[in-house]
Short mmCIF file of C-alpha atoms in Angstrom, two decimals:
data_model
loop_
_atom_site.label_atom_id
_atom_site.label_comp_id
_atom_site.label_asym_id
_atom_site.label_seq_id
_atom_site.Cartn_x
_atom_site.Cartn_y
_atom_site.Cartn_z
CA UNK A 617 115.97 81.19 127.61
CA UNK A 618 119.60 83.63 129.34
CA UNK A 619 122.25 82.50 131.39
CA UNK A 620 124.27 84.70 134.10
CA UNK A 621 127.30 83.34 135.51
CA UNK A 622 127.92 84.35 139.11
CA UNK A 623 131.24 83.88 140.50
CA UNK A 624 133.87 80.85 140.21
CA UNK A 625 131.62 79.75 137.36
CA UNK A 626 127.40 78.95 138.29
CA UNK A 627 125.32 79.73 136.50
CA UNK A 628 121.42 80.95 137.04
CA UNK A 629 118.95 80.54 134.65
CA UNK A 630 116.29 83.26 134.47
CA UNK A 631 113.10 82.31 131.76
CA UNK A 632 110.40 85.02 130.69
CA UNK A 633 107.52 84.39 129.46
CA UNK A 634 104.00 86.45 128.70
CA UNK A 635 100.36 84.58 127.98
CA UNK A 636 97.00 85.20 128.72
CA UNK A 637 94.03 82.81 129.98
CA UNK A 638 90.32 83.13 129.08
CA UNK A 639 87.25 82.47 131.10
CA UNK A 640 84.53 81.56 128.31
CA UNK A 641 80.96 82.90 129.76
CA UNK A 642 79.54 85.35 127.37
CA UNK A 643 82.05 87.40 127.84
CA UNK A 644 85.50 86.56 129.07
CA UNK A 645 88.58 87.80 131.71
CA UNK A 646 91.56 87.91 130.64
CA UNK A 647 94.47 87.71 132.50
CA UNK A 648 97.81 89.98 130.73
CA UNK A 649 100.90 89.53 132.19
CA UNK A 650 103.36 92.22 131.02
CA UNK A 651 107.65 91.55 131.68
CA UNK A 652 109.32 94.00 133.06
CA UNK A 653 113.90 94.02 133.01
CA UNK A 654 116.63 96.49 135.22
CA UNK A 655 120.08 95.53 135.08
CA UNK A 656 122.07 96.07 137.60
CA UNK A 657 125.32 97.56 137.81
CA UNK A 658 128.19 95.50 136.76
CA UNK A 659 129.52 91.92 139.31
CA UNK A 660 126.10 92.16 139.99
CA UNK A 661 122.65 89.95 138.99
CA UNK A 662 120.77 90.84 136.72
CA UNK A 663 116.99 90.75 137.76
CA UNK A 664 113.92 90.28 136.14
CA UNK A 665 110.45 90.38 137.59
CA UNK A 666 106.28 90.36 136.79
CA UNK A 667 103.81 92.41 137.09
CA UNK A 668 99.85 90.87 136.86
CA UNK A 669 97.28 93.23 135.17
CA UNK A 670 93.81 91.32 135.82
CA UNK A 671 91.51 92.82 133.40
CA UNK A 672 87.70 91.68 133.80
CA UNK A 673 84.75 91.65 131.70
CA UNK A 674 81.23 92.48 131.82
CA UNK A 675 79.44 88.57 132.08
CA UNK A 676 75.81 89.12 129.74
CA UNK A 677 73.08 85.93 131.54
CA UNK A 678 70.04 85.91 130.75
CA UNK A 679 66.91 86.09 133.77
CA UNK A 680 67.48 82.45 134.62
CA UNK A 681 71.35 81.90 134.66
CA UNK A 682 70.94 85.04 137.01
CA UNK A 683 69.16 83.21 139.47
CA UNK A 684 71.96 80.34 139.47
CA UNK A 685 74.43 82.99 139.95
CA UNK A 686 73.18 84.39 142.74
CA UNK A 687 71.30 81.11 144.26
CA UNK A 688 74.59 79.21 143.94
CA UNK A 689 77.28 81.45 143.43
CA UNK A 690 76.84 84.36 146.40
CA UNK A 691 76.15 87.13 144.04
CA UNK A 692 74.76 90.07 145.35
CA UNK A 693 71.61 92.53 143.08
CA UNK A 694 72.16 96.01 142.59
CA UNK A 695 69.08 97.38 141.03
CA UNK A 696 70.32 100.65 139.54
CA UNK A 697 66.98 101.92 137.88
CA UNK A 698 65.50 105.11 138.93
CA UNK A 699 63.82 105.43 142.35
CA UNK A 700 59.77 105.18 140.87
CA UNK A 701 60.70 102.00 138.73
CA UNK A 702 61.99 100.40 142.28
CA UNK A 703 59.14 101.06 144.35
CA UNK A 704 56.90 99.94 141.99
CA UNK A 705 58.48 96.46 141.82
CA UNK A 706 62.27 94.95 142.60
CA UNK A 707 63.58 91.73 143.75
CA UNK A 708 63.66 91.23 147.48
CA UNK A 709 67.44 91.93 149.24
CA UNK A 710 68.18 94.37 146.22
CA UNK A 711 70.64 96.48 146.95
CA UNK A 712 68.33 100.16 144.86
CA UNK A 713 71.76 102.17 144.13
CA UNK A 714 70.49 104.36 140.88
CA UNK A 715 72.89 105.16 137.80
CA UNK A 716 70.34 108.39 137.82
CA UNK A 717 68.73 110.61 139.63
CA UNK A 718 65.73 112.95 139.94
CA UNK A 719 67.06 116.02 138.89
CA UNK A 720 65.85 119.31 140.49
CA UNK A 721 68.49 121.51 139.69
CA UNK A 722 66.46 125.10 138.83
CA UNK A 723 68.48 126.95 136.08
CA UNK A 724 66.80 128.06 133.02
CA UNK A 725 67.92 125.75 130.86
CA UNK A 726 67.33 122.26 132.88
CA UNK A 727 63.71 124.46 133.73
CA UNK A 728 63.25 124.06 129.68
CA UNK A 729 64.21 120.69 129.19
CA UNK A 730 61.83 119.59 132.64
CA UNK A 731 58.53 121.19 130.81
CA UNK A 732 59.36 119.28 127.62
CA UNK A 733 60.62 115.71 129.10
CA UNK A 734 57.12 116.15 131.59
CA UNK A 735 54.77 117.03 129.19
CA UNK A 736 55.85 113.96 126.07
CA UNK A 737 58.41 110.87 127.78
CA UNK A 738 56.67 111.92 131.96
CA UNK A 739 53.62 112.23 130.35
CA UNK A 740 52.38 109.19 128.65
CA UNK A 741 55.81 107.37 129.79
CA UNK A 742 55.96 107.75 133.55
CA UNK A 743 59.82 108.58 132.72
CA UNK A 744 61.18 110.98 135.69
CA UNK A 745 63.30 113.97 134.62
CA UNK A 746 66.28 112.33 135.75
CA UNK A 747 70.66 113.22 135.55
CA UNK A 748 73.49 110.88 135.88
CA UNK A 749 74.24 110.41 139.86
CA UNK A 750 77.43 111.78 140.76
CA UNK A 751 77.46 109.01 143.65
CA UNK A 752 77.20 105.62 142.03
CA UNK A 753 80.88 104.17 141.63
CA UNK A 754 82.12 106.34 145.66
CA UNK A 755 78.58 104.36 146.81
CA UNK A 756 79.10 101.28 145.49
CA UNK A 757 82.74 101.26 146.76
CA UNK A 758 81.22 102.23 149.94
CA UNK A 759 79.19 99.19 150.33
CA UNK A 760 81.49 96.61 148.27
CA UNK A 761 84.81 95.56 148.19
CA UNK A 762 85.97 95.17 144.53
CA UNK A 763 86.42 91.28 144.28
CA UNK A 764 82.47 91.14 145.45
CA UNK A 765 80.58 89.36 142.59
CA UNK A 766 77.11 91.27 141.18
CA UNK A 767 74.93 90.95 139.39
CA UNK A 768 73.54 94.81 137.86
CA UNK A 769 69.84 94.89 137.08
CA UNK A 770 67.94 97.27 135.69
CA UNK A 771 64.18 97.29 133.32
CA UNK A 772 65.78 97.07 129.55
CA UNK A 773 69.51 96.34 130.59
CA UNK A 774 71.09 99.56 128.95
CA UNK A 775 71.76 100.97 131.93
CA UNK A 776 73.29 98.27 134.33
CA UNK A 777 75.07 98.04 131.11
CA UNK A 778 77.04 101.57 131.49
CA UNK A 779 76.51 100.95 135.00
CA UNK A 780 78.61 97.73 134.80
CA UNK A 781 81.33 99.94 132.28
CA UNK A 782 81.49 102.45 135.40
CA UNK A 783 82.44 99.89 137.56
CA UNK A 784 84.66 97.79 135.48
CA UNK A 785 86.48 101.02 135.42
CA UNK A 786 87.01 101.72 138.83
CA UNK A 787 88.67 98.19 139.64
CA UNK A 788 85.35 96.03 139.92
CA UNK A 789 86.19 92.30 138.53
CA UNK A 790 83.11 89.84 139.09
CA UNK A 791 80.30 92.19 137.49
CA UNK A 792 77.28 89.66 135.50
CA UNK A 793 74.03 91.89 134.14
CA UNK A 794 71.15 90.61 132.52
CA UNK A 795 70.53 91.23 129.59
CA UNK A 796 67.19 92.73 128.41
CA UNK A 797 66.76 93.96 132.24
CA UNK A 798 64.19 92.60 133.68
CA UNK A 799 61.39 93.01 131.01
CA UNK A 800 62.49 90.36 129.94
CA UNK A 801 62.20 87.81 133.57
CA UNK A 802 59.76 85.27 133.68
CA UNK A 803 56.85 86.09 136.67
CA UNK A 804 58.30 83.72 139.94
CA UNK A 805 61.93 83.39 138.44
CA UNK A 806 63.16 86.30 141.97
CA UNK A 807 61.55 86.78 144.63
CA UNK A 808 59.87 90.25 144.43
CA UNK A 809 58.34 92.82 146.68
CA UNK A 810 56.33 95.70 144.89
CA UNK A 811 52.74 96.38 143.54
CA UNK A 812 53.78 94.98 139.78
CA UNK A 813 56.14 91.96 138.31
CA UNK A 814 59.61 92.92 138.12
CA UNK A 815 58.45 92.79 133.63
CA UNK A 816 55.64 95.72 134.00
CA UNK A 817 57.31 97.85 136.35
CA UNK A 818 58.79 100.33 133.74
CA UNK A 819 55.27 100.38 132.49
CA UNK A 820 53.73 103.39 133.54
CA UNK A 821 51.77 106.44 131.65
CA UNK A 822 48.83 106.79 129.39
CA UNK A 823 50.28 103.81 128.10
CA UNK A 824 49.11 101.39 130.79
CA UNK A 825 45.31 102.84 130.16
CA UNK A 826 45.60 103.52 125.87
CA UNK A 827 45.38 99.08 125.61
CA UNK A 828 42.49 99.96 127.95
CA UNK A 829 41.28 103.18 126.09
CA UNK A 830 41.34 100.95 122.49
CA UNK A 831 39.39 98.03 123.77
CA UNK A 832 36.47 100.04 124.88
CA UNK A 833 36.05 102.35 122.19
CA UNK A 834 36.26 99.05 119.53
CA UNK A 835 33.82 97.49 121.72
CA UNK A 836 31.65 100.66 121.40
CA UNK A 837 32.24 100.84 117.38
CA UNK A 838 31.79 96.88 117.08
CA UNK A 839 28.41 97.16 119.17
CA UNK A 840 27.34 100.16 116.71
CA UNK A 841 28.26 98.69 113.79
CA UNK A 842 26.26 95.81 114.83
CA UNK A 843 23.35 97.45 115.83
CA UNK A 844 23.07 99.41 112.53
CA UNK A 845 23.39 96.07 110.75
CA UNK A 846 20.64 93.95 112.77
CA UNK A 847 17.81 96.89 113.33
CA UNK A 848 18.86 99.21 110.32
CA UNK A 849 14.77 100.72 111.23
CA UNK A 850 15.75 101.38 115.60
CA UNK A 851 19.44 103.21 113.74
CA UNK A 852 18.15 105.59 111.77
CA UNK A 853 15.79 106.50 114.37
CA UNK A 854 18.10 107.95 116.81
CA UNK A 855 19.97 109.24 114.29
CA UNK A 856 17.29 111.59 113.57
CA UNK A 857 16.90 112.64 117.18
CA UNK A 858 21.14 113.75 116.96
CA UNK A 859 21.19 117.86 116.87
CA UNK A 860 22.05 118.66 113.46
#
């Protein structure tokens, strides 16, 4: 407590305080007050003022909690996945603003990396060759104010967390993400559009048929084993007909 005398003995009291409060969902938002003071020349009143800095942190939720945020609190869904995954399945009425976009650069280094990617990750998992979207933050800013309630989603949860960090740095205050992404969302939780379930939108490439191929080969081997076991003479004749 500080007392300053003015003129003929009239006293003015000024108090200064610093405090912080937190809001606990999964992670909290903090209000941090910083005090600044300035002093005028003699005969003038000392002036104290405070500036309020809001530090927002990302709120991580599960699928059911995310559904409640959308239905009850008016959160808008932003899908940050690549174009291919978004087209396979996405939450109805969601906004598609990808964190990564297809890399179509044609410099030598990029061409080599693209070929390596397409022959491995692209072939087996159906993943596109991408690069960071330089317009991501600006695209979000052009469509939403910084106090908008945003629920970011991706397939596994990593891209949405990265996108949330960028938007937080850009001044967005109400950001939530679904932990583990859409792959953890049970069918029917959100109304969706696309040819597959949300949880399966990340599956593509050879891995999608690997299970079927394994099942067919396993069935053939089991049938061959049973045939040899129960019909050994016929099996021996068939083996004799096989070219050596």
